[in-house]
PDB file of C-alpha atoms in Angstrom:
ATOM      1  CA  GLN A   1      -0.024  -0.151   0.093  1.00  0.00           C
ATOM      2  CA  ILE A   2       1.282   3.440  -1.402  1.00  0.00           C
ATOM      3  CA  THR A   3       0.901   6.197   1.181  1.00  0.00           C
ATOM      4  CA  LEU A   4       2.510   9.659   1.480  1.00  0.00           C
ATOM      5  CA  LYS A   5       2.276  12.781   3.886  1.00  0.00           C
ATOM      6  CA  GLU A   6       2.884  15.493   3.853  1.00  0.00           C
ATOM      7  CA  SER A   7       4.825  18.225   6.915  1.00  0.00           C
ATOM      8  CA  GLY A   8       5.629  21.024   7.895  1.00  0.00           C
ATOM      9  CA  PRO A   9       4.852  24.510   9.786  1.00  0.00           C
ATOM     10  CA  THR A  10       1.496  26.034   9.144  1.00  0.00           C
ATOM     11  CA  LEU A  11       2.089  29.258   9.009  1.00  0.00           C
ATOM     12  CA  VAL A  12       5.277  31.323   7.876  1.00  0.00           C
ATOM     13  CA  LYS A  13       5.920  34.624   7.979  1.00  0.00           C
ATOM     14  CA  PRO A  14       6.987  36.799   4.258  1.00  0.00           C
ATOM     15  CA  THR A  15      10.827  36.413   3.519  1.00  0.00           C
ATOM     16  CA  GLN A  16      10.448  33.510   5.166  1.00  0.00           C
ATOM     17  CA  THR A  17      11.716  29.714   3.879  1.00  0.00           C
ATOM     18  CA  LEU A  18       9.176  26.920   3.568  1.00  0.00           C
ATOM     19  CA  THR A  19      10.733  23.451   4.610  1.00  0.00           C
ATOM     20  CA  LEU A  20       8.419  20.982   3.685  1.00  0.00           C
ATOM     21  CA  THR A  21       8.975  16.914   3.989  1.00  0.00           C
ATOM     22  CA  CYS A  22       7.075  14.157   2.520  1.00  0.00           C
ATOM     23  CA  THR A  23       6.964  10.790   4.324  1.00  0.00           C
ATOM     24  CA  PHE A  24       6.308   8.317   2.117  1.00  0.00           C
ATOM     25  CA  SER A  25       5.970   4.023   1.791  1.00  0.00           C
ATOM     26  CA  GLY A  26       4.969   1.416   0.264  1.00  0.00           C
ATOM     27  CA  PHE A  27       7.451   2.103  -3.066  1.00  0.00           C
ATOM     28  CA  SER A  28      11.500   2.901  -2.903  1.00  0.00           C
ATOM     29  CA  LEU A  29      12.048   5.997  -4.714  1.00  0.00           C
ATOM     30  CA  LYS A  30      15.440   3.869  -5.833  1.00  0.00           C
ATOM     31  CA  SER A  31      13.490   2.091  -8.413  1.00  0.00           C
ATOM     32  CA  THR A  32      13.493   3.606 -12.038  1.00  0.00           C
ATOM     33  CA  GLY A  33      10.857   5.473 -13.466  1.00  0.00           C
ATOM     34  CA  VAL A  34       9.566   6.420 -10.326  1.00  0.00           C
ATOM     35  CA  GLY A  35       9.711  10.324  -8.912  1.00  0.00           C
ATOM     36  CA  VAL A  36       7.646  12.380  -6.365  1.00  0.00           C
ATOM     37  CA  GLY A  37       6.184  15.415  -7.024  1.00  0.00           C
ATOM     38  CA  TRP A  38       4.609  18.569  -4.944  1.00  0.00           C
ATOM     39  CA  ILE A  39       2.167  20.374  -6.045  1.00  0.00           C
ATOM     40  CA  ARG A  40       0.100  23.239  -4.675  1.00  0.00           C
ATOM     41  CA  GLN A  41      -2.656  24.753  -4.767  1.00  0.00           C
ATOM     42  CA  PRO A  42      -3.883  27.928  -3.932  1.00  0.00           C
ATOM     43  CA  PRO A  43      -7.553  28.592  -2.178  1.00  0.00           C
ATOM     44  CA  GLY A  44     -10.116  28.294  -4.518  1.00  0.00           C
ATOM     45  CA  LYS A  45      -7.973  28.095  -7.429  1.00  0.00           C
ATOM     46  CA  ALA A  46      -6.153  25.606 -10.037  1.00  0.00           C
ATOM     47  CA  LEU A  47      -3.311  22.874  -8.840  1.00  0.00           C
ATOM     48  CA  GLU A  48       0.261  24.184  -9.441  1.00  0.00           C
ATOM     49  CA  TRP A  49       3.082  21.386 -10.590  1.00  0.00           C
ATOM     50  CA  LEU A  50       6.466  23.079  -8.337  1.00  0.00           C
ATOM     51  CA  ALA A  51       8.606  20.507  -8.857  1.00  0.00           C
ATOM     52  CA  VAL A  52       9.961  16.250  -8.720  1.00  0.00           C
ATOM     53  CA  VAL A  53      12.742  14.328  -8.026  1.00  0.00           C
ATOM     54  CA  TYR A  54      13.437  11.079  -9.965  1.00  0.00           C
ATOM     55  CA  TRP A  55      14.949   8.003  -8.785  1.00  0.00           C
ATOM     56  CA  ASP A  56      18.394   9.099 -10.940  1.00  0.00           C
ATOM     57  CA  ASP A  57      18.189  12.250  -8.815  1.00  0.00           C
ATOM     58  CA  ASP A  58      17.463  14.247 -11.687  1.00  0.00           C
ATOM     59  CA  ALA A  59      15.154  17.227 -11.024  1.00  0.00           C
ATOM     60  CA  HIS A  60      13.568  19.770 -12.909  1.00  0.00           C
ATOM     61  CA  TYR A  61      11.230  22.630 -11.715  1.00  0.00           C
ATOM     62  CA  ARG A  62       8.525  24.906 -12.558  1.00  0.00           C
ATOM     63  CA  PRO A  63       9.736  27.422 -14.717  1.00  0.00           C
ATOM     64  CA  SER A  64       8.256  30.593 -12.699  1.00  0.00           C
ATOM     65  CA  MET A  65       9.266  29.126  -9.597  1.00  0.00           C
ATOM     66  CA  ARG A  66      13.075  27.745 -10.288  1.00  0.00           C
ATOM     67  CA  SER A  67      14.879  30.305  -8.364  1.00  0.00           C
ATOM     68  CA  ARG A  68      13.016  30.130  -5.396  1.00  0.00           C
ATOM     69  CA  VAL A  69      12.307  26.139  -4.995  1.00  0.00           C
ATOM     70  CA  ALA A  70      14.783  23.394  -4.268  1.00  0.00           C
ATOM     71  CA  ILE A  71      13.730  19.574  -4.172  1.00  0.00           C
ATOM     72  CA  THR A  72      15.645  17.042  -2.340  1.00  0.00           C
ATOM     73  CA  LYS A  73      15.438  13.276  -2.193  1.00  0.00           C
ATOM     74  CA  ASP A  74      16.740  10.515   1.253  1.00  0.00           C
ATOM     75  CA  THR A  75      16.035   7.218  -0.175  1.00  0.00           C
ATOM     76  CA  SER A  76      17.636   6.221   3.377  1.00  0.00           C
ATOM     77  CA  ARG A  77      14.499   7.733   5.059  1.00  0.00           C
ATOM     78  CA  ASN A  78      11.785   8.021   2.344  1.00  0.00           C
ATOM     79  CA  HIS A  79      11.916  11.516   2.715  1.00  0.00           C
ATOM     80  CA  VAL A  80      11.138  14.134   0.313  1.00  0.00           C
ATOM     81  CA  VAL A  81      12.296  17.587   0.855  1.00  0.00           C
ATOM     82  CA  LEU A  82      10.782  21.016  -0.646  1.00  0.00           C
ATOM     83  CA  THR A  83      12.146  24.404   0.066  1.00  0.00           C
ATOM     84  CA  VAL A  84      10.656  27.113  -1.161  1.00  0.00           C
ATOM     85  CA  SER A  85      12.478  30.442  -0.314  1.00  0.00           C
ATOM     86  CA  ASN A  86      11.588  34.219  -0.256  1.00  0.00           C
ATOM     87  CA  MET A  87       7.809  33.492   0.943  1.00  0.00           C
ATOM     88  CA  ASP A  88       4.945  35.456   0.139  1.00  0.00           C
ATOM     89  CA  PRO A  89       0.979  35.859   0.693  1.00  0.00           C
ATOM     90  CA  VAL A  90       0.753  34.764  -2.810  1.00  0.00           C
ATOM     91  CA  ASP A  91       2.514  31.445  -1.942  1.00  0.00           C
ATOM     92  CA  THR A  92      -0.496  30.598   0.462  1.00  0.00           C
ATOM     93  CA  GLY A  93      -2.491  27.331   0.010  1.00  0.00           C
ATOM     94  CA  THR A  94      -2.291  23.724   0.542  1.00  0.00           C
ATOM     95  CA  TYR A  95       0.967  21.558  -0.602  1.00  0.00           C
ATOM     96  CA  TYR A  96       0.607  18.425  -1.790  1.00  0.00           C
ATOM     97  CA  CYS A  97       3.115  15.783  -2.406  1.00  0.00           C
ATOM     98  CA  ALA A  98       2.624  12.926  -5.061  1.00  0.00           C
ATOM     99  CA  HIS A  99       3.813   9.145  -6.320  1.00  0.00           C
ATOM    100  CA  PHE A 100       5.007  10.018 -10.065  1.00  0.00           C
ATOM    101  CA  THR A 101       5.292   8.003 -12.527  1.00  0.00           C
ATOM    102  CA  VAL A 102       4.942   8.025 -16.691  1.00  0.00           C
ATOM    103  CA  GLY A 103       1.592   6.677 -16.116  1.00  0.00           C
ATOM    104  CA  GLY A 104       0.456   9.630 -13.702  1.00  0.00           C
ATOM    105  CA  LEU A 105       0.477  10.817 -10.106  1.00  0.00           C
ATOM    106  CA  ALA A 106      -1.534   8.401  -9.025  1.00  0.00           C
ATOM    107  CA  TYR A 107      -0.813   9.097  -5.011  1.00  0.00           C
ATOM    108  CA  TRP A 108      -1.046  11.881  -3.285  1.00  0.00           C
ATOM    109  CA  GLY A 109      -0.816  12.846  -0.069  1.00  0.00           C
ATOM    110  CA  GLN A 110      -3.568  14.682   2.312  1.00  0.00           C
ATOM    111  CA  GLY A 111      -2.009  17.748   1.833  1.00  0.00           C
ATOM    112  CA  ALA A 112      -0.332  20.578   4.407  1.00  0.00           C
ATOM    113  CA  VAL A 113      -1.636  23.997   4.471  1.00  0.00           C
ATOM    114  CA  VAL A 114       0.497  26.635   4.812  1.00  0.00           C
ATOM    115  CA  SER A 115      -0.107  30.285   5.218  1.00  0.00           C
ATOM    116  CA  VAL A 116       2.049  33.295   5.013  1.00  0.00           C
ATOM    117  CA  SER A 117       1.714  36.183   7.045  1.00  0.00           C
ATOM    118  CA  SER A 118       3.219  38.644   9.011  1.00  0.00           C
TER     119      SER A 118
ATOM    120  CA  SER B   1       5.419  26.976 -22.507  1.00  0.00           C
ATOM    121  CA  TYR B   2       2.811  24.445 -22.954  1.00  0.00           C
ATOM    122  CA  VAL B   3      -0.786  25.127 -21.949  1.00  0.00           C
ATOM    123  CA  LEU B   4      -3.959  23.073 -21.098  1.00  0.00           C
ATOM    124  CA  THR B   5      -7.278  24.868 -21.680  1.00  0.00           C
ATOM    125  CA  GLN B   6     -10.054  24.098 -19.859  1.00  0.00           C
ATOM    126  CA  PRO B   7     -14.185  25.101 -19.304  1.00  0.00           C
ATOM    127  CA  PRO B   8     -14.445  26.807 -16.008  1.00  0.00           C
ATOM    128  CA  SER B   9     -17.811  24.810 -15.635  1.00  0.00           C
ATOM    129  CA  VAL B  10     -19.799  21.936 -16.851  1.00  0.00           C
ATOM    130  CA  SER B  11     -23.396  21.603 -15.669  1.00  0.00           C
ATOM    131  CA  VAL B  12     -25.346  18.131 -16.249  1.00  0.00           C
ATOM    132  CA  ALA B  13     -28.648  16.491 -15.108  1.00  0.00           C
ATOM    133  CA  PRO B  14     -27.923  13.193 -12.882  1.00  0.00           C
ATOM    134  CA  GLY B  15     -28.188   9.973 -15.567  1.00  0.00           C
ATOM    135  CA  GLN B  16     -26.850  12.270 -18.573  1.00  0.00           C
ATOM    136  CA  THR B  17     -23.299  12.457 -19.675  1.00  0.00           C
ATOM    137  CA  ALA B  18     -20.753  14.725 -19.025  1.00  0.00           C
ATOM    138  CA  ARG B  19     -17.548  15.469 -21.306  1.00  0.00           C
ATOM    139  CA  VAL B  20     -14.938  17.715 -19.907  1.00  0.00           C
ATOM    140  CA  THR B  21     -12.554  18.881 -22.509  1.00  0.00           C
ATOM    141  CA  CYS B  22      -8.694  19.591 -22.294  1.00  0.00           C
ATOM    142  CA  GLY B  23      -7.759  21.939 -25.195  1.00  0.00           C
ATOM    143  CA  GLY B  24      -3.631  22.217 -26.101  1.00  0.00           C
ATOM    144  CA  ASP B  25      -1.364  22.086 -29.463  1.00  0.00           C
ATOM    145  CA  ASN B  26      -1.184  18.683 -30.701  1.00  0.00           C
ATOM    146  CA  ILE B  27      -2.405  17.178 -27.380  1.00  0.00           C
ATOM    147  CA  GLY B  28      -3.102  14.083 -29.340  1.00  0.00           C
ATOM    148  CA  GLY B  29       0.445  13.286 -29.554  1.00  0.00           C
ATOM    149  CA  LYS B  30       0.680  13.423 -25.584  1.00  0.00           C
ATOM    150  CA  SER B  31      -0.685  11.101 -23.055  1.00  0.00           C
ATOM    151  CA  VAL B  32      -2.942  12.789 -20.628  1.00  0.00           C
ATOM    152  CA  HIS B  33      -3.917  12.154 -17.416  1.00  0.00           C
ATOM    153  CA  TRP B  34      -7.410  13.408 -15.834  1.00  0.00           C
ATOM    154  CA  TYR B  35      -7.766  13.703 -11.864  1.00  0.00           C
ATOM    155  CA  GLN B  36     -11.026  14.287  -9.813  1.00  0.00           C
ATOM    156  CA  GLN B  37     -11.031  16.751  -6.807  1.00  0.00           C
ATOM    157  CA  LYS B  38     -14.052  16.490  -4.554  1.00  0.00           C
ATOM    158  CA  SER B  39     -14.208  19.669  -2.079  1.00  0.00           C
ATOM    159  CA  GLY B  40     -11.391  19.628   0.624  1.00  0.00           C
ATOM    160  CA  GLN B  41      -9.966  16.551  -0.466  1.00  0.00           C
ATOM    161  CA  ALA B  42      -6.937  15.441  -2.815  1.00  0.00           C
ATOM    162  CA  PRO B  43      -7.339  14.942  -5.978  1.00  0.00           C
ATOM    163  CA  VAL B  44      -7.420  11.387  -7.541  1.00  0.00           C
ATOM    164  CA  LEU B  45      -6.219  10.110 -10.623  1.00  0.00           C
ATOM    165  CA  VAL B  46      -9.424   8.378 -12.817  1.00  0.00           C
ATOM    166  CA  ILE B  47      -7.913   8.109 -16.441  1.00  0.00           C
ATOM    167  CA  ASN B  48      -4.884   7.891 -17.634  1.00  0.00           C
ATOM    168  CA  PHE B  49      -2.872   7.357 -20.639  1.00  0.00           C
ATOM    169  CA  ASP B  50      -5.784   8.897 -22.414  1.00  0.00           C
ATOM    170  CA  ALA B  51      -8.433   6.346 -21.699  1.00  0.00           C
ATOM    171  CA  ASP B  52      -7.027   3.703 -19.204  1.00  0.00           C
ATOM    172  CA  ARG B  53      -8.945   3.768 -16.249  1.00  0.00           C
ATOM    173  CA  PRO B  54      -6.820   2.622 -12.659  1.00  0.00           C
ATOM    174  CA  SER B  55      -7.758  -0.164 -10.201  1.00  0.00           C
ATOM    175  CA  GLY B  56     -11.168   1.082  -8.542  1.00  0.00           C
ATOM    176  CA  ILE B  57     -12.489   3.525 -10.858  1.00  0.00           C
ATOM    177  CA  PRO B  58     -16.162   2.925 -12.553  1.00  0.00           C
ATOM    178  CA  ALA B  59     -16.228   2.540 -16.087  1.00  0.00           C
ATOM    179  CA  ARG B  60     -18.535   5.327 -16.219  1.00  0.00           C
ATOM    180  CA  PHE B  61     -15.364   7.128 -16.059  1.00  0.00           C
ATOM    181  CA  SER B  62     -13.824   7.409 -20.064  1.00  0.00           C
ATOM    182  CA  GLY B  63     -11.422   9.457 -21.774  1.00  0.00           C
ATOM    183  CA  SER B  64     -10.419  10.044 -25.596  1.00  0.00           C
ATOM    184  CA  ASN B  65      -7.870  12.266 -26.755  1.00  0.00           C
ATOM    185  CA  SER B  66      -6.786  13.164 -30.898  1.00  0.00           C
ATOM    186  CA  GLY B  67      -5.957  16.415 -32.400  1.00  0.00           C
ATOM    187  CA  ASN B  68      -5.786  19.433 -30.351  1.00  0.00           C
ATOM    188  CA  THR B  69      -8.247  18.207 -27.812  1.00  0.00           C
ATOM    189  CA  ALA B  70      -8.544  15.602 -25.233  1.00  0.00           C
ATOM    190  CA  THR B  71     -11.898  14.634 -23.883  1.00  0.00           C
ATOM    191  CA  LEU B  72     -13.142  12.946 -20.400  1.00  0.00           C
ATOM    192  CA  THR B  73     -16.479  11.555 -20.120  1.00  0.00           C
ATOM    193  CA  ILE B  74     -18.345  10.872 -17.855  1.00  0.00           C
ATOM    194  CA  SER B  75     -21.297   8.941 -18.521  1.00  0.00           C
ATOM    195  CA  ARG B  76     -25.144   7.732 -16.165  1.00  0.00           C
ATOM    196  CA  VAL B  77     -23.775  10.816 -13.979  1.00  0.00           C
ATOM    197  CA  GLU B  78     -24.109  11.198 -10.355  1.00  0.00           C
ATOM    198  CA  ALA B  79     -24.442  13.118  -8.115  1.00  0.00           C
ATOM    199  CA  GLY B  80     -21.423  11.800  -6.285  1.00  0.00           C
ATOM    200  CA  ASP B  81     -19.584  13.026  -9.339  1.00  0.00           C
ATOM    201  CA  GLU B  82     -19.689  16.441  -8.217  1.00  0.00           C
ATOM    202  CA  ALA B  83     -16.140  17.504  -8.575  1.00  0.00           C
ATOM    203  CA  ASP B  84     -13.126  19.516 -10.165  1.00  0.00           C
ATOM    204  CA  TYR B  85     -11.455  17.851 -13.003  1.00  0.00           C
ATOM    205  CA  TYR B  86      -7.850  18.706 -14.019  1.00  0.00           C
ATOM    206  CA  CYS B  87      -6.257  17.323 -17.267  1.00  0.00           C
ATOM    207  CA  GLN B  88      -2.391  16.892 -17.122  1.00  0.00           C
ATOM    208  CA  VAL B  89       0.139  16.143 -19.586  1.00  0.00           C
ATOM    209  CA  TYR B  90       3.940  15.856 -18.841  1.00  0.00           C
ATOM    210  CA  ASP B  91       5.801  18.458 -21.249  1.00  0.00           C
ATOM    211  CA  SER B  92       9.004  17.074 -22.847  1.00  0.00           C
ATOM    212  CA  SER B  93      10.291  19.938 -23.733  1.00  0.00           C
ATOM    213  CA  GLY B  94      11.137  21.342 -20.546  1.00  0.00           C
ATOM    214  CA  ASP B  95      10.623  18.423 -18.434  1.00  0.00           C
ATOM    215  CA  HIS B  96       7.862  19.580 -16.673  1.00  0.00           C
ATOM    216  CA  LEU B  97       4.104  18.565 -15.757  1.00  0.00           C
ATOM    217  CA  VAL B  98       1.403  21.100 -16.821  1.00  0.00           C
ATOM    218  CA  PHE B  99      -1.988  21.131 -15.321  1.00  0.00           C
ATOM    219  CA  GLY B 100      -5.305  22.559 -16.360  1.00  0.00           C
ATOM    220  CA  GLY B 101      -6.713  25.362 -15.506  1.00  0.00           C
ATOM    221  CA  GLY B 102      -9.833  22.602 -14.095  1.00  0.00           C
ATOM    222  CA  THR B 103     -13.585  22.429 -15.103  1.00  0.00           C
ATOM    223  CA  LYS B 104     -15.802  22.123 -11.588  1.00  0.00           C
ATOM    224  CA  LEU B 105     -19.003  19.596 -13.118  1.00  0.00           C
ATOM    225  CA  THR B 106     -21.906  20.874 -11.136  1.00  0.00           C
ATOM    226  CA  VAL B 107     -24.840  17.876 -11.257  1.00  0.00           C
ATOM    227  CA  LEU B 108     -28.037  19.423 -11.080  1.00  0.00           C
TER     228      LEU B 108
END
């Protein structure tokens, strides 16, 4: 059974760096073709893909966020970490991590709600 | 970058057929995945590889993809199908995942 769960702060101040952890089970991030992605959703708005890290350490980012976002994996702890620097109120929303293959994002975490406010 | 266009809303009566479209430049040459997101919940993959149904998804859900339009079709719509639906592709030119803007399905 594949599960993912996001954890991190619910409130950050403007200009601070957000660090979110995705803890997963039921699959290995060493398996060929497997990745873990981060997707966010501002309140009342559409899904936005942010980043993905693959089994081979390759990582890709949303072009508009490339300068602010980093994604890393720790396969020994089954963790994937997302950092977003220089947070702004427009970054408020629900942040999801999800299991990724060429077949799509088949398994999602429950989401972590993050608010940006002073 | 690659853009996917969905209608903001679709309305259908119970028992009827709902069609949600996803437009993109030569989208027929890409694999399209569809997600259902009910209020307050995480998205669920309902169609992958244009027309395949993951395990547990009812046969009422089907998909097609040709030319510049992909379509999610929900037959015999039920009240429980009311949700936001998103299409998604992998843009190999930039190694990006791209989502459409989402379509709110209302069951009248």
